């Protein structure tokens, strides 16, 4: 009779079932995630204390194992140098691809290699630096900056890819408007494209940093381990992933506890970075 | 006012570099197209157009969608060549100088030939003030009284009264019609002598459209204006002469009133009476 029929009971049931299945699936996916966080927090929190963050590892077989100060600072230094290399380079490559290379064959080749690099396991980057810069003996042995290089290689494709996406999102109408005002191309890039894309570029870079901060394999053969805090990237350096890797396999329970404490610290550092990235991308100009 | 003889100065210098927008003697340049062809790869979008846009007149370009109107105007400020694979052949004279001459700087062409686009496109990261100042900053103009120039441009675009209290607010916070007038102010700020408008009102409501049309009538005293429009009433209202294009060719260029009442060409008549297009 009426053209506007009520929703049939069958559609209602199907809808309910589908929603239910999706909810259950989501919950299942969340279980391991929550369990990991819970375990790390439970095991790690117990080791946290003021001195845990303010003292270096002692390396003694007996007595206090010391804290993780050198590892925290080492991670920050190594990742900072890696960022200083990978972010400008990655954004530069993306700028080339979007603003100049576009559909050219060379740009296609670059894109392909960036894609391939994204899929390379992180340990390969570590090995590459190990073979070229450490075994070759030309520039000394293990050093923090070599760890930075390995991490930079890992970050480069992530930064490039994410920057390329955000730069492509900058509407062409803005570039045209600026060019039509008589601006040279490089000024259009510097004054219009980059500022418009800035929130997205920052977000992408932060995510790459977060990813690099947690990587263990590239550091094991490059910066390796150390006890003392050092600001010299030319020497061996401690880092959080390396400490976790080394200590968790120890027979002594007190060292394993250090590993859990370091793991919780690393998780929190990465959490802060990703949260920051989210906040900034939310303020971005394209929703 | 001394004209720089174009033969000795390939860079097209503005006639009166120091002249303010208000000065009466500032006036538009003529634009002459001689056998203009434009291509996108293999697509021949503009096919041998001869056309003159006299100074201080509004010329409307009408024609069915895809007939090459946008392409034609984009050849005048050499924006056409920004499209990958696109090229143009023929001559575009700005007064006496061919803008396609090898030794002509494309930047100087675009500073003399401003462009307003179909969709308002203020720079989203910039305030109202910075949007208007953008053209000056982007072309590396330093010094001068920036504030004064921004105010004059906004006044000329009929926007000053509406935005003078929020110059620091984002340009994209304005209404669509205000944004389009902001874009016009941005174009005026670099002191062009020719203004190209590609369907400047097609994204606007009737009231905002009327404002822009009034603005065009006022700007005509100082600039040469070329306006592409789909709206024949608009062409009739704002323009002195109208050019009708079809399939990349110029069919007819006549005084507006004549073109709409007693056109030369049968195809023009069919189009303006709504038989096709
Ligand atoms: N970027 C491009 N690449 C290839 N062909 C194009 C491109 N832009 C336009 N064309 C083609 O060139 C011809 C003219 O297009 P143009 O945009 O100048 O038409 P128009 O008259 O402005 O149409 P409209 O009224 O719809 O804006 C069309 O056939 C169009 O398909
Ligand atoms: Mg068009």
Coordinates of C-alpha atoms and ligand atoms in Angstrom, one line a residue:
Chain A
X1 CA 0.0 0.0 0.0
X2 CA 2.3 2.8 1.1
X3 CA 5.3 3.6 -1.0
X4 CA 7.5 4.0 2.0
X5 CA 7.6 0.4 3.3
X6 CA 9.0 -0.3 6.8
X7 CA 12.3 -2.1 7.1
X8 CA 11.6 -5.8 6.7
X9 CA 12.3 -8.0 9.8
X10 CA 14.7 -10.0 7.6
X11 CA 16.8 -7.0 6.7
X12 CA 16.8 -6.0 10.4
X13 CA 18.1 -9.5 11.4
X14 CA 20.8 -9.5 8.7
X15 CA 22.0 -6.1 9.7
X16 CA 22.2 -7.1 13.4
X17 CA 24.1 -10.2 12.5
X18 CA 26.6 -8.4 10.3
X19 CA 27.2 -5.7 12.9
X20 CA 27.7 -8.4 15.6
X21 CA 30.3 -10.3 13.5
X22 CA 32.2 -7.1 12.8
X23 CA 32.3 -6.2 16.5
X24 CA 33.5 -9.7 17.5
X25 CA 36.2 -9.6 14.8
X26 CA 37.4 -6.2 16.0
X27 CA 37.5 -7.4 19.6
X28 CA 39.5 -10.5 18.5
X29 CA 42.0 -8.3 16.7
X30 CA 42.4 -6.2 19.8
X31 CA 43.1 -9.0 22.2
X32 CA 46.8 -9.7 21.3
X33 CA 47.5 -6.0 21.2
X34 CA 46.1 -5.3 24.6
X35 CA 47.8 -8.4 26.0
X36 CA 51.2 -7.2 24.7
X37 CA 50.7 -3.8 26.2
X38 CA 49.5 -5.3 29.5
X39 CA 52.5 -7.7 29.8
X40 CA 55.1 -5.1 29.0
X41 CA 53.5 -2.7 31.5
X42 CA 53.2 -5.3 34.2
X43 CA 56.7 -6.6 33.9
X44 CA 58.3 -3.2 33.1
X45 CA 56.7 -0.9 35.6
X46 CA 58.3 -2.9 38.5
X47 CA 61.8 -2.0 37.3
X48 CA 61.1 1.7 36.9
X49 CA 62.7 4.0 39.4
X50 CA 64.6 7.2 39.3
X51 CA 67.9 5.6 39.2
X52 CA 66.8 3.2 36.4
X53 CA 66.7 6.3 34.1
X54 CA 69.7 8.2 35.5
X55 CA 72.4 5.5 35.7
X56 CA 74.3 3.6 33.1
X57 CA 74.3 -0.2 33.0
X58 CA 77.2 -1.5 35.2
X59 CA 77.9 -4.7 33.3
X60 CA 78.8 -6.4 36.6
X61 CA 78.0 -10.0 37.1
X62 CA 77.0 -9.4 40.7
X63 CA 75.3 -6.5 42.4
X64 CA 73.1 -4.0 40.7
X65 CA 72.8 -4.2 36.9
X66 CA 72.4 -0.4 36.8
X67 CA 69.9 1.6 34.7
X68 CA 69.4 2.4 31.0
X69 CA 70.4 6.0 30.7
X70 CA 73.0 5.3 28.0
X71 CA 70.5 3.3 26.0
X72 CA 67.8 6.0 26.1
X73 CA 70.3 8.8 25.1
X74 CA 71.9 6.5 22.5
X75 CA 68.6 5.7 20.9
X76 CA 67.7 9.4 20.8
X77 CA 71.1 10.4 19.3
X78 CA 71.2 7.6 16.7
X79 CA 67.6 8.2 15.6
X80 CA 68.1 12.0 15.6
X81 CA 71.0 11.7 13.1
X82 CA 69.0 9.1 11.0
X83 CA 66.1 11.6 10.9
X84 CA 68.4 14.5 9.9
X85 CA 69.6 12.3 7.0
X86 CA 66.4 10.6 5.9
X87 CA 63.7 13.3 6.3
X88 CA 65.2 16.0 4.1
X89 CA 66.4 13.4 1.6
X90 CA 63.0 11.6 1.5
X91 CA 61.0 14.8 1.2
X92 CA 63.5 15.9 -1.5
X93 CA 62.9 12.8 -3.5
X94 CA 59.1 13.1 -3.1
X95 CA 59.3 16.7 -4.2
X96 CA 61.2 15.6 -7.3
X97 CA 58.7 12.9 -8.0
X98 CA 55.6 15.1 -7.6
X99 CA 56.8 18.5 -8.8
X100 CA 59.3 17.7 -11.5
X101 CA 59.5 14.0 -12.4
X102 CA 55.8 13.3 -12.6
X103 CA 55.2 10.7 -15.4
X104 CA 58.8 10.6 -16.7
X105 CA 60.5 7.2 -17.0
X106 CA 63.2 8.1 -14.5
X107 CA 60.5 9.0 -11.9
X108 CA 58.9 5.7 -12.5
X109 CA 62.2 3.9 -11.9
X110 CA 62.7 5.9 -8.7
X111 CA 59.2 5.0 -7.5
X112 CA 59.9 1.4 -8.2
X113 CA 63.1 1.4 -6.2
X114 CA 61.4 3.2 -3.3
X115 CA 58.7 0.5 -3.3
X116 CA 61.4 -2.2 -3.3
X117 CA 63.2 -0.6 -0.5
X118 CA 60.0 -0.5 1.6
X119 CA 59.9 -4.3 1.4
X120 CA 63.6 -4.9 2.3
X121 CA 63.9 -6.5 5.8
X122 CA 65.6 -4.2 8.2
X123 CA 68.3 -6.7 9.0
X124 CA 69.5 -6.3 5.4
X125 CA 70.2 -2.6 5.9
X126 CA 72.2 -3.5 9.0
X127 CA 74.2 -6.1 7.0
X128 CA 74.7 -3.7 4.2
X129 CA 76.3 -1.1 6.4
X130 CA 78.2 -3.8 8.3
X131 CA 79.8 -5.0 5.1
X132 CA 80.4 -1.7 3.4
X133 CA 81.5 0.4 6.3
X134 CA 82.7 -1.9 9.1
X135 CA 84.2 -5.1 7.5
X136 CA 85.9 -3.0 4.8
X137 CA 87.8 -1.3 7.6
X138 CA 88.1 2.0 5.8
X139 CA 86.3 4.1 8.3
X140 CA 86.9 2.3 11.6
X141 CA 84.8 -0.2 13.5
X142 CA 81.4 -0.1 15.1
X143 CA 80.0 3.4 15.5
X144 CA 76.7 5.2 16.4
X145 CA 76.7 7.0 13.1
X146 CA 76.8 3.8 11.2
X147 CA 73.7 2.7 13.1
X148 CA 72.1 6.0 12.0
X149 CA 72.9 5.3 8.4
X150 CA 71.3 1.9 8.6
X151 CA 68.2 3.4 10.2
X152 CA 68.2 6.2 7.6
X153 CA 68.1 3.7 4.8
X154 CA 65.1 2.1 6.5
X155 CA 63.3 5.4 7.0
X156 CA 64.0 6.8 3.5
X157 CA 61.3 4.9 1.6
X158 CA 58.7 5.4 4.4
X159 CA 59.4 9.2 4.4
X160 CA 59.4 9.4 0.6
X161 CA 56.2 7.4 0.1
X162 CA 54.2 9.3 2.7
X163 CA 55.6 12.6 1.5
X164 CA 54.7 11.8 -2.0
X165 CA 51.1 11.1 -1.0
X166 CA 50.7 14.3 0.9
X167 CA 52.3 16.4 -1.8
X168 CA 50.0 14.9 -4.4
X169 CA 47.1 15.9 -2.2
X170 CA 48.0 19.6 -2.5
X171 CA 45.5 20.8 -5.1
X172 CA 46.9 21.7 -8.5
X173 CA 44.7 24.8 -8.5
X174 CA 47.1 26.3 -5.9
X175 CA 50.2 25.6 -8.0
X176 CA 48.4 27.2 -11.0
X177 CA 47.3 30.2 -9.0
X178 CA 50.9 30.8 -7.9
X179 CA 52.4 30.2 -11.3
X180 CA 49.9 32.5 -12.9
X181 CA 51.0 35.3 -10.5
X182 CA 54.4 35.0 -12.1
X183 CA 56.1 32.9 -9.4
X184 CA 59.0 30.7 -10.5
X185 CA 58.5 27.0 -9.9
X186 CA 60.9 26.7 -6.9
X187 CA 59.2 29.5 -5.1
X188 CA 55.8 27.9 -5.7
X189 CA 57.2 24.8 -4.1
X190 CA 58.8 26.6 -1.2
X191 CA 56.0 29.1 -0.4
X192 CA 52.9 27.2 -1.4
X193 CA 53.3 23.5 -1.8
X194 CA 55.5 22.8 1.3
X195 CA 53.6 25.0 3.7
X196 CA 50.3 23.5 2.6
X197 CA 51.6 19.9 3.0
X198 CA 53.5 20.6 6.2
X199 CA 51.2 18.8 8.7
X200 CA 51.2 15.7 6.5
X201 CA 54.9 15.8 6.0
X202 CA 55.5 16.1 9.8
X203 CA 53.1 13.2 10.5
X204 CA 54.8 11.0 7.9
X205 CA 58.2 11.8 9.3
X206 CA 57.1 11.1 12.9
X207 CA 55.8 7.7 11.9
X208 CA 59.0 6.9 10.2
X209 CA 60.9 8.0 13.3
X210 CA 58.7 5.8 15.5
X211 CA 59.4 2.9 13.2
X212 CA 63.1 3.4 13.2
X213 CA 63.3 3.9 17.0
X214 CA 62.1 0.4 17.6
X215 CA 64.3 -1.4 15.1
X216 CA 66.9 -3.8 16.5
X217 CA 68.5 -5.6 13.6
X218 CA 70.1 -2.6 11.8
X219 CA 71.8 -1.6 15.1
X220 CA 73.2 -4.9 16.2
X221 CA 75.9 -4.9 13.5
X222 CA 76.5 -1.2 13.4
X223 CA 76.4 0.6 16.7
X224 CA 76.2 -2.6 18.8
X225 CA 76.3 -2.2 22.6
X226 CA 78.1 -0.1 25.1
X227 CA 77.7 0.6 28.8
X228 CA 78.6 4.2 29.3
X229 CA 76.7 7.2 28.0
X230 CA 78.4 8.9 25.1
X231 CA 77.6 11.9 23.0
X232 CA 80.2 10.8 20.4
X233 CA 78.5 9.2 17.4
X234 CA 81.9 8.0 16.3
X235 CA 82.1 5.3 19.0
X236 CA 80.0 2.3 19.9
X237 CA 76.7 3.3 21.3
X238 CA 74.1 1.8 23.5
X239 CA 70.4 1.8 22.4
X240 CA 67.1 0.6 23.8
X241 CA 66.5 -2.1 21.2
X242 CA 70.0 -3.5 21.6
X243 CA 69.7 -3.5 25.4
X244 CA 66.4 -5.4 25.2
X245 CA 67.9 -7.9 22.8
X246 CA 71.0 -8.5 24.8
X247 CA 69.4 -8.6 28.3
X248 CA 66.3 -10.6 27.6
X249 CA 68.4 -13.7 26.7
X250 CA 70.5 -13.5 29.9
X251 CA 70.2 -16.2 32.5
X252 CA 70.1 -13.7 35.4
X253 CA 66.6 -12.7 36.3
X254 CA 67.7 -9.1 37.2
X255 CA 69.0 -8.5 33.7
X256 CA 65.8 -9.9 32.2
X257 CA 63.9 -7.4 34.3
X258 CA 66.1 -4.6 32.9
X259 CA 65.0 -5.7 29.4
X260 CA 61.3 -5.4 30.4
X261 CA 61.9 -2.0 31.8
X262 CA 63.7 -0.9 28.7
X263 CA 60.9 -2.4 26.5
X264 CA 58.3 -0.4 28.4
X265 CA 60.4 2.8 28.0
X266 CA 60.7 2.2 24.2
X267 CA 57.0 1.5 23.8
X268 CA 56.1 4.7 25.6
X269 CA 58.5 6.7 23.5
X270 CA 57.0 5.3 20.4
X271 CA 53.5 5.9 21.7
X272 CA 54.3 9.6 22.3
X273 CA 55.6 9.9 18.7
X274 CA 52.6 8.3 17.1
X275 CA 50.1 10.2 19.3
X276 CA 51.9 13.4 18.3
X277 CA 51.7 12.3 14.6
X278 CA 47.9 11.8 15.0
X279 CA 47.4 15.1 16.6
X280 CA 49.3 16.9 13.9
X281 CA 47.5 15.1 11.1
X282 CA 44.2 15.9 12.6
X283 CA 45.1 19.6 12.3
X284 CA 45.9 19.0 8.7
X285 CA 44.1 21.0 6.1
X286 CA 42.8 18.1 4.2
X287 CA 40.6 15.9 6.3
Chain B
X1 CA 55.1 58.0 -19.2
X2 CA 57.7 56.5 -21.5
X3 CA 57.0 53.4 -23.4
X4 CA 60.0 51.1 -23.5
X5 CA 60.5 50.3 -27.2
X6 CA 59.8 46.5 -27.3
X7 CA 62.5 45.9 -29.9
X8 CA 65.3 46.9 -27.6
X9 CA 63.8 45.4 -24.5
X10 CA 62.7 41.8 -24.9
X11 CA 61.7 41.5 -21.3
X12 CA 58.3 43.0 -21.2
X13 CA 58.6 45.7 -18.6
X14 CA 55.5 47.2 -17.0
X15 CA 54.7 50.5 -18.6
X16 CA 54.7 52.4 -15.4
X17 CA 56.6 50.4 -12.8
X18 CA 55.9 52.9 -10.0
X19 CA 52.4 53.7 -11.0
X20 CA 49.7 53.0 -8.4
X21 CA 46.5 51.3 -9.2
X22 CA 44.6 54.5 -8.7
X23 CA 46.5 56.5 -11.3
X24 CA 44.4 57.2 -14.2
X25 CA 47.0 56.8 -16.8
X26 CA 47.6 53.2 -16.0
X27 CA 45.8 51.3 -18.7
X28 CA 45.6 48.0 -20.4
X29 CA 47.6 46.6 -23.2
X30 CA 46.1 45.2 -26.4
X31 CA 46.4 41.5 -26.9
X32 CA 46.6 40.1 -30.4
X33 CA 46.5 36.5 -31.4
X34 CA 47.9 35.6 -34.8
X35 CA 47.2 32.2 -36.1
X36 CA 47.3 30.6 -32.7
X37 CA 47.4 26.8 -32.4
X38 CA 47.4 24.9 -29.2
X39 CA 47.8 21.2 -28.6
X40 CA 47.6 18.7 -25.8
X41 CA 49.8 15.9 -27.2
X42 CA 47.8 14.9 -30.3
X43 CA 44.7 16.8 -29.4
X44 CA 44.5 20.0 -31.4
X45 CA 42.5 22.2 -29.0
X46 CA 42.9 25.6 -30.6
X47 CA 43.1 25.7 -34.4
X48 CA 44.4 28.9 -36.1
X49 CA 42.7 31.7 -34.2
X50 CA 43.2 35.3 -35.2
X51 CA 41.8 37.6 -32.6
X52 CA 42.4 41.1 -31.1
X53 CA 41.5 42.1 -27.6
X54 CA 41.6 45.9 -27.6
X55 CA 42.9 47.7 -24.5
X56 CA 40.4 48.8 -21.9
X57 CA 37.6 46.7 -23.2
X58 CA 35.9 43.6 -21.9
X59 CA 35.9 40.7 -24.4
X60 CA 33.8 37.7 -23.7
X61 CA 34.6 34.3 -25.1
X62 CA 31.6 31.9 -25.5
X63 CA 31.2 28.5 -27.0
X64 CA 30.1 25.0 -26.1
X65 CA 32.0 22.9 -23.6
X66 CA 35.3 21.6 -24.9
X67 CA 35.6 24.1 -27.8
X68 CA 39.0 25.4 -26.5
X69 CA 38.0 28.6 -24.6
X70 CA 40.2 27.8 -21.5
X71 CA 43.0 26.7 -23.7
X72 CA 42.9 29.8 -25.7
X73 CA 43.1 32.2 -22.7
X74 CA 45.8 30.0 -21.0
X75 CA 47.9 30.6 -24.1
X76 CA 47.9 34.3 -23.5
X77 CA 49.7 34.1 -20.1
X78 CA 51.6 31.0 -21.2
X79 CA 50.0 28.8 -18.5
X80 CA 49.2 26.4 -21.3
X81 CA 52.7 25.1 -21.4
X82 CA 52.6 24.1 -17.7
X83 CA 50.4 21.1 -18.7
X84 CA 52.7 18.1 -19.5
X85 CA 52.7 17.4 -23.2
X86 CA 51.0 20.7 -24.1
X87 CA 52.4 23.1 -26.6
X88 CA 51.3 26.2 -28.5
X89 CA 52.3 27.7 -31.9
X90 CA 51.6 31.0 -33.5
X91 CA 51.9 34.5 -32.1
X92 CA 50.5 36.2 -29.0
X93 CA 51.3 39.9 -29.1
X94 CA 51.2 42.0 -25.9
X95 CA 51.1 45.4 -27.5
X96 CA 54.0 44.7 -29.9
X97 CA 55.9 42.0 -28.2
X98 CA 55.4 38.3 -28.9
X99 CA 55.1 36.6 -25.5
X100 CA 56.4 33.4 -27.1
X101 CA 59.6 35.0 -28.3
X102 CA 62.6 33.0 -27.0
X103 CA 64.1 35.8 -25.0
X104 CA 60.9 36.8 -23.2
X105 CA 60.8 35.8 -19.6
X106 CA 57.6 33.9 -18.8
X107 CA 57.5 35.4 -15.4
X108 CA 57.3 38.9 -16.8
X109 CA 54.5 37.8 -19.1
X110 CA 52.5 36.4 -16.1
X111 CA 53.0 39.5 -14.1
X112 CA 51.5 41.6 -16.9
X113 CA 48.7 39.1 -17.6
X114 CA 46.8 38.1 -14.5
X115 CA 44.4 35.2 -14.3
X116 CA 41.4 34.5 -12.2
X117 CA 40.2 30.9 -12.2
X118 CA 36.9 29.1 -12.3
X119 CA 37.0 27.9 -8.7
X120 CA 38.2 30.4 -6.1
X121 CA 41.6 29.2 -5.0
X122 CA 43.0 31.3 -2.2
X123 CA 46.2 29.9 -0.6
X124 CA 44.9 27.8 2.4
X125 CA 47.8 28.4 4.7
X126 CA 47.6 32.2 4.3
X127 CA 45.6 35.0 5.9
X128 CA 43.5 37.4 3.8
X129 CA 46.4 39.9 3.9
X130 CA 49.0 37.3 3.0
X131 CA 46.9 36.0 0.1
X132 CA 46.8 39.5 -1.5
X133 CA 50.5 40.0 -0.7
X134 CA 51.4 36.6 -2.0
X135 CA 51.8 37.6 -5.6
X136 CA 54.3 40.3 -4.6
X137 CA 56.2 38.0 -2.3
X138 CA 56.2 35.1 -4.7
X139 CA 57.7 37.2 -7.5
X140 CA 60.4 38.4 -5.1
X141 CA 59.2 42.0 -5.0
X142 CA 60.6 43.6 -1.9
X143 CA 60.0 46.9 -0.1
X144 CA 57.3 49.3 -1.2
X145 CA 54.4 49.8 1.0
X146 CA 53.0 46.3 1.1
X147 CA 50.1 47.3 3.4
X148 CA 49.1 50.2 1.2
X149 CA 49.2 48.0 -1.9
X150 CA 47.2 45.3 -0.2
X151 CA 44.6 47.8 0.8
X152 CA 44.4 49.3 -2.6
X153 CA 44.0 45.9 -4.2
X154 CA 41.3 44.9 -1.8
X155 CA 39.4 48.2 -2.4
X156 CA 39.7 47.7 -6.2
X157 CA 38.2 44.2 -5.8
X158 CA 35.4 45.7 -3.7
X159 CA 36.3 43.5 -0.7
X160 CA 38.0 46.0 1.6
X161 CA 35.0 47.0 3.7
X162 CA 34.1 43.3 4.3
X163 CA 37.5 42.1 5.4
X164 CA 39.3 45.1 6.8
X165 CA 38.7 43.9 10.3
X166 CA 39.9 40.3 9.6
X167 CA 43.0 40.7 7.5
X168 CA 44.8 38.3 9.7
X169 CA 42.2 35.5 9.5
X170 CA 42.5 32.6 7.0
X171 CA 41.5 33.4 3.4
X172 CA 39.6 30.2 3.1
X173 CA 37.3 31.3 6.0
X174 CA 35.6 33.7 3.6
X175 CA 32.4 32.9 1.6
X176 CA 32.8 31.7 -2.0
X177 CA 32.1 35.0 -3.5
X178 CA 34.4 36.8 -1.1
X179 CA 37.1 34.2 -1.9
X180 CA 36.7 34.9 -5.6
X181 CA 37.1 38.7 -5.0
X182 CA 40.1 37.9 -2.8
X183 CA 41.6 36.1 -5.8
X184 CA 40.9 39.1 -8.0
X185 CA 42.6 41.3 -5.4
X186 CA 45.5 39.0 -5.4
X187 CA 45.7 39.3 -9.2
X188 CA 45.4 43.1 -9.0
X189 CA 48.1 43.4 -6.4
X190 CA 50.9 42.5 -8.9
X191 CA 49.6 45.3 -11.1
X192 CA 48.9 43.5 -14.3
X193 CA 47.5 45.2 -17.4
X194 CA 45.5 42.4 -18.8
X195 CA 43.2 40.2 -16.7
X196 CA 42.0 36.8 -17.9
X197 CA 39.0 35.3 -16.2
X198 CA 38.0 31.7 -16.9
X199 CA 34.4 31.3 -15.9
X200 CA 35.0 33.4 -12.7
X201 CA 31.4 33.2 -11.6
X202 CA 30.4 29.6 -12.4
X203 CA 30.9 28.5 -8.7
X204 CA 29.0 31.5 -7.3
X205 CA 25.5 32.3 -6.5
X206 CA 23.6 35.1 -8.3
X207 CA 24.3 37.8 -5.8
X208 CA 28.0 37.1 -5.7
X209 CA 28.0 36.9 -9.5
X210 CA 26.4 40.3 -9.7
X211 CA 29.1 41.8 -7.5
X212 CA 31.8 40.4 -9.7
X213 CA 30.1 41.7 -12.8
X214 CA 29.9 45.2 -11.3
X215 CA 33.6 44.8 -10.4
X216 CA 34.5 43.9 -14.0
X217 CA 32.6 47.0 -15.2
X218 CA 34.7 49.1 -12.9
X219 CA 38.0 47.4 -13.7
X220 CA 37.6 48.0 -17.4
X221 CA 38.9 51.5 -17.1
X222 CA 42.4 50.3 -16.1
X223 CA 42.7 46.8 -17.6
X224 CA 42.2 44.8 -20.7
X225 CA 39.8 42.1 -19.7
X226 CA 39.1 38.7 -21.3
X227 CA 36.3 36.7 -19.7
X228 CA 35.3 33.1 -20.6
X229 CA 31.7 32.4 -19.7
X230 CA 29.0 29.9 -20.3
X231 CA 26.4 32.3 -19.4
X232 CA 25.3 34.3 -22.4
X233 CA 23.4 36.8 -20.3
X234 CA 26.6 37.5 -18.5
X235 CA 28.5 38.0 -21.7
X236 CA 25.8 40.4 -22.8
X237 CA 25.9 42.3 -19.5
X238 CA 29.7 42.7 -19.0
X239 CA 31.4 42.7 -22.4
X240 CA 32.0 45.2 -25.2
X241 CA 32.7 42.5 -27.8
X242 CA 32.1 38.8 -27.8
X243 CA 34.0 36.0 -29.6
X244 CA 32.2 32.7 -30.4
X245 CA 34.3 29.6 -30.7
X246 CA 33.5 26.2 -32.0
X247 CA 35.7 23.1 -32.1
X248 CA 38.9 25.1 -31.5
X249 CA 38.1 27.6 -34.2
X250 CA 37.0 31.2 -33.9
X251 CA 33.6 31.5 -35.7
X252 CA 32.9 35.1 -35.1
X253 CA 34.1 38.1 -33.1
X254 CA 31.7 41.1 -33.1
X255 CA 30.5 43.8 -30.8
X256 CA 28.5 42.1 -28.1
X257 CA 25.1 43.6 -29.1
X258 CA 25.6 42.7 -32.7
X259 CA 26.7 39.1 -32.0
X260 CA 23.6 38.5 -29.9
X261 CA 21.1 40.2 -32.2
X262 CA 22.3 40.0 -35.8
X263 CA 25.3 37.6 -35.9
X264 CA 27.2 37.1 -39.2
X265 CA 27.4 33.4 -39.0
X266 CA 24.6 30.9 -39.0
X267 CA 26.4 28.8 -36.4
X268 CA 26.6 31.7 -34.0
X269 CA 22.9 32.3 -34.4
X270 CA 22.1 28.7 -33.7
X271 CA 24.3 28.8 -30.5
X272 CA 23.0 32.1 -29.1
X273 CA 19.4 31.2 -29.7
X274 CA 20.0 27.9 -27.9
X275 CA 19.7 25.5 -30.8
X276 CA 22.7 23.6 -29.7
X277 CA 25.5 23.6 -27.1
Ligands
LIG1 N1 45.0 18.5 -19.9 C1 44.4 18.2 -21.1 N2 44.9 17.1 -21.7 C2 44.4 16.7 -22.9 N3 43.4 17.3 -23.5 C3 42.9 18.4 -22.9 C4 43.4 18.9 -21.7 N4 42.6 20.0 -21.3 C5 41.7 20.1 -22.3 N5 41.9 19.2 -23.2 C6 41.1 19.1 -24.5 O1 41.2 20.3 -25.2 C7 39.9 20.7 -25.7 C8 39.6 22.1 -25.3 O2 39.5 22.1 -23.9 P1 39.2 23.4 -23.0 O3 39.3 23.1 -21.6 O4 40.0 24.5 -23.6 O5 37.6 23.7 -23.4 P2 36.7 24.8 -22.8 O6 36.1 25.4 -24.0 O7 37.3 25.6 -21.8 O8 35.5 23.9 -22.2 P3 34.6 24.2 -20.9 O9 33.6 25.1 -21.3 O10 34.0 22.9 -20.6 O11 35.5 24.7 -19.8 C9 38.9 19.7 -25.3 O12 38.7 18.8 -26.3 C10 39.6 19.0 -24.1 O13 39.2 17.6 -24.1
LIG2 MG1 37.1 25.9 -19.7

